[in-house]
mmCIF file of C-alpha atoms in Angstrom:
data_model
loop_
_atom_site.group_PDB
_atom_site.id
_atom_site.type_symbol
_atom_site.label_atom_id
_atom_site.label_comp_id
_atom_site.label_asym_id
_atom_site.label_seq_id
_atom_site.Cartn_x
_atom_site.Cartn_y
_atom_site.Cartn_z
ATOM 1 C CA MET L 1 0.000 0.000 0.000
ATOM 2 C CA ARG L 2 2.832 2.372 0.903
ATOM 3 C CA LEU L 3 4.612 1.633 -2.397
ATOM 4 C CA ALA L 4 1.420 2.381 -4.341
ATOM 5 C CA SER L 5 1.088 5.729 -2.550
ATOM 6 C CA TRP L 6 4.644 6.690 -3.467
ATOM 7 C CA LEU L 7 4.086 5.727 -7.094
ATOM 8 C CA LEU L 8 0.945 7.830 -7.197
ATOM 9 C CA LEU L 9 2.757 10.867 -5.789
ATOM 10 C CA ILE L 10 5.571 10.511 -8.333
ATOM 11 C CA LEU L 11 3.052 10.184 -11.166
ATOM 12 C CA LEU L 12 1.102 13.242 -10.051
ATOM 13 C CA PHE L 13 4.277 15.324 -9.719
ATOM 14 C CA SER L 14 5.550 14.249 -13.123
ATOM 15 C CA CYS L 15 2.232 14.996 -14.812
ATOM 16 C CA SER L 16 1.960 18.449 -13.242
ATOM 17 C CA LYS L 17 5.492 19.282 -14.381
ATOM 18 C CA ARG L 18 4.782 18.148 -17.958
ATOM 19 C CA GLN L 19 1.500 20.058 -18.077
ATOM 20 C CA SER L 20 3.136 23.299 -16.947
ATOM 21 C CA ASP L 21 5.907 22.700 -19.481
ATOM 22 C CA SER L 22 8.189 24.774 -17.267
ATOM 23 C CA VAL L 23 11.944 24.782 -17.744
ATOM 24 C CA ILE L 24 13.977 24.921 -14.542
ATOM 25 C CA ILE L 25 17.494 26.369 -14.600
ATOM 26 C CA GLY L 26 19.983 25.530 -11.862
ATOM 27 C CA VAL L 27 22.796 27.914 -10.886
ATOM 28 C CA GLN L 28 25.758 25.837 -9.692
ATOM 29 C CA ALA L 29 28.664 27.397 -7.784
ATOM 30 C CA TYR L 30 32.014 25.738 -8.412
ATOM 31 C CA GLY L 31 34.076 26.364 -5.277
ATOM 32 C CA GLU L 32 33.749 29.539 -3.232
ATOM 33 C CA VAL L 33 31.628 32.010 -5.205
ATOM 34 C CA ASN L 34 30.182 35.222 -3.811
ATOM 35 C CA PRO L 35 26.437 34.601 -3.222
ATOM 36 C CA ALA L 36 25.773 38.044 -4.723
ATOM 37 C CA PHE L 37 27.145 36.769 -8.046
ATOM 38 C CA LEU L 38 24.759 33.820 -7.973
ATOM 39 C CA ASP L 39 21.787 36.018 -7.082
ATOM 40 C CA SER L 40 22.689 38.422 -9.881
ATOM 41 C CA ILE L 41 22.780 35.589 -12.416
ATOM 42 C CA SER L 42 19.507 34.141 -11.113
ATOM 43 C CA ASP L 43 17.708 37.479 -11.400
ATOM 44 C CA ALA L 44 19.080 38.071 -14.912
ATOM 45 C CA LEU L 45 18.000 34.651 -16.173
ATOM 46 C CA GLU L 46 14.524 34.939 -14.693
ATOM 47 C CA ALA L 47 14.076 38.394 -16.220
ATOM 48 C CA SER L 48 15.358 37.336 -19.643
ATOM 49 C CA PHE L 49 13.662 33.968 -20.107
ATOM 50 C CA GLY L 50 10.860 33.854 -17.540
ATOM 51 C CA ASN L 51 11.975 30.446 -16.281
ATOM 52 C CA GLU L 52 12.231 29.270 -12.703
ATOM 53 C CA VAL L 53 15.823 29.528 -11.471
ATOM 54 C CA VAL L 54 17.179 27.710 -8.405
ATOM 55 C CA VAL L 55 20.580 28.032 -6.720
ATOM 56 C CA LEU L 56 22.120 24.606 -6.103
ATOM 57 C CA ASN L 57 24.501 23.437 -3.408
ATOM 58 C CA GLN L 58 28.152 24.235 -4.024
ATOM 59 C CA LEU L 59 30.360 21.738 -5.876
ATOM 60 C CA SER L 60 34.133 21.350 -5.834
ATOM 61 C CA LEU L 61 35.951 21.866 -9.114
ATOM 62 C CA PRO L 62 36.891 18.434 -10.524
ATOM 63 C CA ASP L 63 40.632 17.703 -10.551
ATOM 64 C CA HIS L 64 40.408 16.043 -13.964
ATOM 65 C CA ALA L 65 39.364 19.367 -15.549
ATOM 66 C CA PHE L 66 42.507 21.195 -14.394
ATOM 67 C CA VAL L 67 45.210 21.978 -16.960
ATOM 68 C CA HIS L 68 48.387 24.050 -16.969
ATOM 69 C CA ILE L 69 49.190 24.361 -20.661
ATOM 70 C CA LYS L 70 49.708 28.132 -20.789
ATOM 71 C CA ASN L 71 48.176 29.165 -17.471
ATOM 72 C CA PRO L 72 46.581 27.264 -14.582
ATOM 73 C CA ARG L 73 42.928 26.942 -15.551
ATOM 74 C CA TYR L 74 40.046 24.502 -15.934
ATOM 75 C CA ARG L 75 38.809 23.067 -19.207
ATOM 76 C CA ALA L 76 35.307 24.380 -19.833
ATOM 77 C CA ASP L 77 34.268 21.354 -21.911
ATOM 78 C CA SER L 78 35.202 19.028 -19.032
ATOM 79 C CA LEU L 79 33.182 21.187 -16.642
ATOM 80 C CA LEU L 80 30.122 20.912 -18.901
ATOM 81 C CA ARG L 81 30.260 17.126 -18.655
ATOM 82 C CA ASP L 82 30.776 17.293 -14.886
ATOM 83 C CA LEU L 83 27.760 19.573 -14.534
ATOM 84 C CA VAL L 84 25.594 17.062 -16.398
ATOM 85 C CA ARG L 85 26.776 14.222 -14.174
ATOM 86 C CA ASN L 86 25.892 16.195 -11.046
ATOM 87 C CA LYS L 87 22.716 17.844 -12.320
ATOM 88 C CA PRO L 88 19.684 17.205 -10.083
ATOM 89 C CA TRP L 89 16.934 15.280 -11.845
ATOM 90 C CA TYR L 90 14.427 18.130 -11.532
ATOM 91 C CA VAL L 91 16.693 20.678 -13.261
ATOM 92 C CA ASP L 92 16.540 20.982 -17.062
ATOM 93 C CA HIS L 93 19.604 23.176 -17.596
ATOM 94 C CA VAL L 94 22.461 24.017 -15.240
ATOM 95 C CA ILE L 95 24.927 26.895 -15.381
ATOM 96 C CA GLY L 96 28.211 26.513 -13.537
ATOM 97 C CA VAL L 97 29.839 29.602 -12.004
ATOM 98 C CA THR L 98 33.514 29.769 -11.044
ATOM 99 C CA ASN L 99 36.075 32.392 -10.091
ATOM 100 C CA HIS L 100 38.821 30.395 -11.809
ATOM 101 C CA ASP L 101 39.985 30.855 -15.382
ATOM 102 C CA ILE L 102 38.434 28.454 -17.899
ATOM 103 C CA SER L 103 39.469 27.471 -21.411
ATOM 104 C CA THR L 104 38.501 25.488 -24.484
ATOM 105 C CA THR L 105 39.928 24.577 -27.892
ATOM 106 C CA LYS L 106 38.685 26.915 -30.622
ATOM 107 C CA LYS L 107 37.936 25.282 -33.972
ATOM 108 C CA ASN L 108 36.915 26.522 -37.407
ATOM 109 C CA ASP L 109 33.851 25.476 -39.417
ATOM 110 C CA LEU L 110 35.703 22.352 -40.613
ATOM 111 C CA GLY L 111 36.322 21.164 -37.064
ATOM 112 C CA GLU L 112 40.043 21.978 -37.255
ATOM 113 C CA ILE L 113 41.873 23.860 -34.521
ATOM 114 C CA LYS L 114 42.118 27.497 -35.523
ATOM 115 C CA LYS L 115 45.543 28.821 -36.373
ATOM 116 C CA PRO L 116 47.915 29.559 -34.832
ATOM 117 C CA VAL L 117 47.397 26.259 -33.009
ATOM 118 C CA TYR L 118 49.541 27.239 -30.011
ATOM 119 C CA LYS L 119 47.130 30.120 -29.406
ATOM 120 C CA TYR L 120 43.825 28.318 -29.842
ATOM 121 C CA MET L 121 44.639 24.861 -28.434
ATOM 122 C CA ASP L 122 43.893 26.158 -24.940
ATOM 123 C CA TRP L 123 42.005 29.427 -25.311
ATOM 124 C CA GLY L 124 40.753 31.292 -22.251
ATOM 125 C CA VAL L 125 37.030 32.107 -22.401
ATOM 126 C CA TYR L 126 34.387 34.029 -20.460
ATOM 127 C CA GLY L 127 31.911 31.176 -20.762
ATOM 128 C CA LEU L 128 30.928 28.135 -22.772
ATOM 129 C CA GLY L 129 27.621 26.511 -23.643
ATOM 130 C CA TYR L 130 26.481 24.223 -26.449
ATOM 131 C CA VAL L 131 23.327 24.806 -28.461
ATOM 132 C CA ASP L 132 20.482 22.640 -27.095
ATOM 133 C CA GLY L 133 22.843 21.349 -24.401
ATOM 134 C CA PRO L 134 21.889 20.740 -20.771
ATOM 135 C CA SER L 135 24.804 22.661 -19.259
ATOM 136 C CA CYS L 136 26.959 25.751 -19.598
ATOM 137 C CA VAL L 137 29.611 27.478 -17.519
ATOM 138 C CA VAL L 138 30.765 31.050 -16.881
ATOM 139 C CA SER L 139 33.891 32.422 -15.225
ATOM 140 C CA THR L 140 34.346 35.698 -13.350
ATOM 141 C CA TYR L 141 38.117 35.558 -13.884
ATOM 142 C CA ARG L 142 38.289 37.906 -16.909
ATOM 143 C CA LEU L 143 35.459 40.291 -16.045
ATOM 144 C CA GLY L 144 37.332 43.013 -14.167
ATOM 145 C CA LYS L 145 36.966 44.319 -10.618
ATOM 146 C CA THR L 146 34.170 42.551 -8.774
ATOM 147 C CA CYS L 147 33.167 45.696 -6.891
ATOM 148 C CA GLU L 148 32.224 47.664 -10.001
ATOM 149 C CA PRO L 149 28.805 47.744 -11.750
ATOM 150 C CA GLN L 150 30.513 46.867 -15.039
ATOM 151 C CA PHE L 151 31.540 43.511 -13.573
ATOM 152 C CA TYR L 152 27.934 42.597 -12.764
ATOM 153 C CA ALA L 153 26.731 43.767 -16.159
ATOM 154 C CA ARG L 154 29.271 41.526 -17.890
ATOM 155 C CA LEU L 155 28.463 38.554 -15.659
ATOM 156 C CA LYS L 156 24.731 38.835 -16.358
ATOM 157 C CA LYS L 157 25.192 39.160 -20.113
ATOM 158 C CA ILE L 158 27.508 36.155 -20.334
ATOM 159 C CA ALA L 159 25.139 34.041 -18.233
ATOM 160 C CA ILE L 160 22.174 34.998 -20.431
ATOM 161 C CA HIS L 161 24.245 34.302 -23.549
ATOM 162 C CA GLU L 162 25.318 30.807 -22.480
ATOM 163 C CA ILE L 163 21.879 29.732 -21.264
ATOM 164 C CA GLY L 164 20.560 31.128 -24.553
ATOM 165 C CA HIS L 165 22.733 28.566 -26.333
ATOM 166 C CA ASN L 166 21.319 25.803 -24.120
ATOM 167 C CA LEU L 167 17.809 26.930 -25.041
ATOM 168 C CA GLY L 168 18.543 26.561 -28.745
ATOM 169 C CA LEU L 169 20.057 29.866 -29.829
ATOM 170 C CA ASN L 170 23.070 30.250 -32.094
ATOM 171 C CA HIS L 171 25.091 33.449 -32.315
ATOM 172 C CA CYS L 172 23.073 36.398 -33.580
ATOM 173 C CA GLU L 173 24.112 39.038 -36.128
ATOM 174 C CA ASN L 174 22.137 41.775 -34.361
ATOM 175 C CA LYS L 175 24.824 44.009 -32.846
ATOM 176 C CA LEU L 176 22.716 44.806 -29.787
ATOM 177 C CA CYS L 177 21.474 41.273 -29.087
ATOM 178 C CA VAL L 178 23.070 39.551 -26.116
ATOM 179 C CA MET L 179 23.526 36.479 -28.328
ATOM 180 C CA GLN L 180 26.083 38.197 -30.550
ATOM 181 C CA ASP L 181 29.450 36.416 -30.714
ATOM 182 C CA ALA L 182 31.942 38.114 -28.381
ATOM 183 C CA ALA L 183 34.559 37.701 -31.140
ATOM 184 C CA GLU L 184 37.363 37.316 -28.597
ATOM 185 C CA THR L 185 36.916 40.774 -27.081
ATOM 186 C CA ILE L 186 35.114 41.950 -23.969
ATOM 187 C CA ALA L 187 34.238 45.191 -25.782
ATOM 188 C CA THR L 188 31.496 43.255 -27.584
ATOM 189 C CA ILE L 189 30.007 42.191 -24.257
ATOM 190 C CA ASP L 190 30.043 45.788 -23.040
ATOM 191 C CA ARG L 191 28.303 46.997 -26.206
ATOM 192 C CA VAL L 192 25.393 44.534 -26.378
ATOM 193 C CA GLY L 193 22.270 44.849 -24.285
ATOM 194 C CA PHE L 194 20.900 42.473 -21.664
ATOM 195 C CA ASN L 195 18.080 41.221 -23.869
ATOM 196 C CA ILE L 196 17.746 38.722 -26.665
ATOM 197 C CA CYS L 197 16.356 40.262 -29.857
ATOM 198 C CA SER L 198 12.890 39.573 -31.258
ATOM 199 C CA ASP L 199 14.253 37.084 -33.815
ATOM 200 C CA CYS L 200 15.967 35.059 -31.092
ATOM 201 C CA LYS L 201 12.829 35.141 -28.943
ATOM 202 C CA ARG L 202 10.843 33.559 -31.761
ATOM 203 C CA ILE L 203 13.393 30.725 -32.012
ATOM 204 C CA ILE L 204 13.074 29.916 -28.309
ATOM 205 C CA LYS L 205 9.269 29.873 -28.524
#
């Protein structure tokens, strides 16, 4: 009888979640991260996408993601896989947040490492997220002084951008859309707005 009751509760919860068709985003701190950073990201994501956002319990950065090729940093692609492994079942997408530098290998449209290879084999990034993926990650390492408003503006925009990828968005050609490619310069991030453009909104819907 007790087992039947549990099964009924699980069924009811699952049905209500499917009917609401709500997407839940988890904000995952990697190591010690200022709670104000997490709250800022949560508020920005809720305002931009209208989804429920929850702050998850802190995780330790995985040792296997650490590299010291040019500088001590963590591989963003490895962190994306780690985030998926640790993602709670009720969360649809998870965004990792770290104060440490992160990197990835930049490739061209043919899947080849961009040249010069020594530069792009381990390229430091502000964030990384795959289109239609379940996870993304952002780093505060390259965003400037944490006490300044510009820092928070950059952090919010990068978080919105990476979750936008997870929700199905590619880079946008609109120069004011937050989904524009940063093109390896933080000046692009400073120039764009906090919002996704009308074309990108239609893609998400």
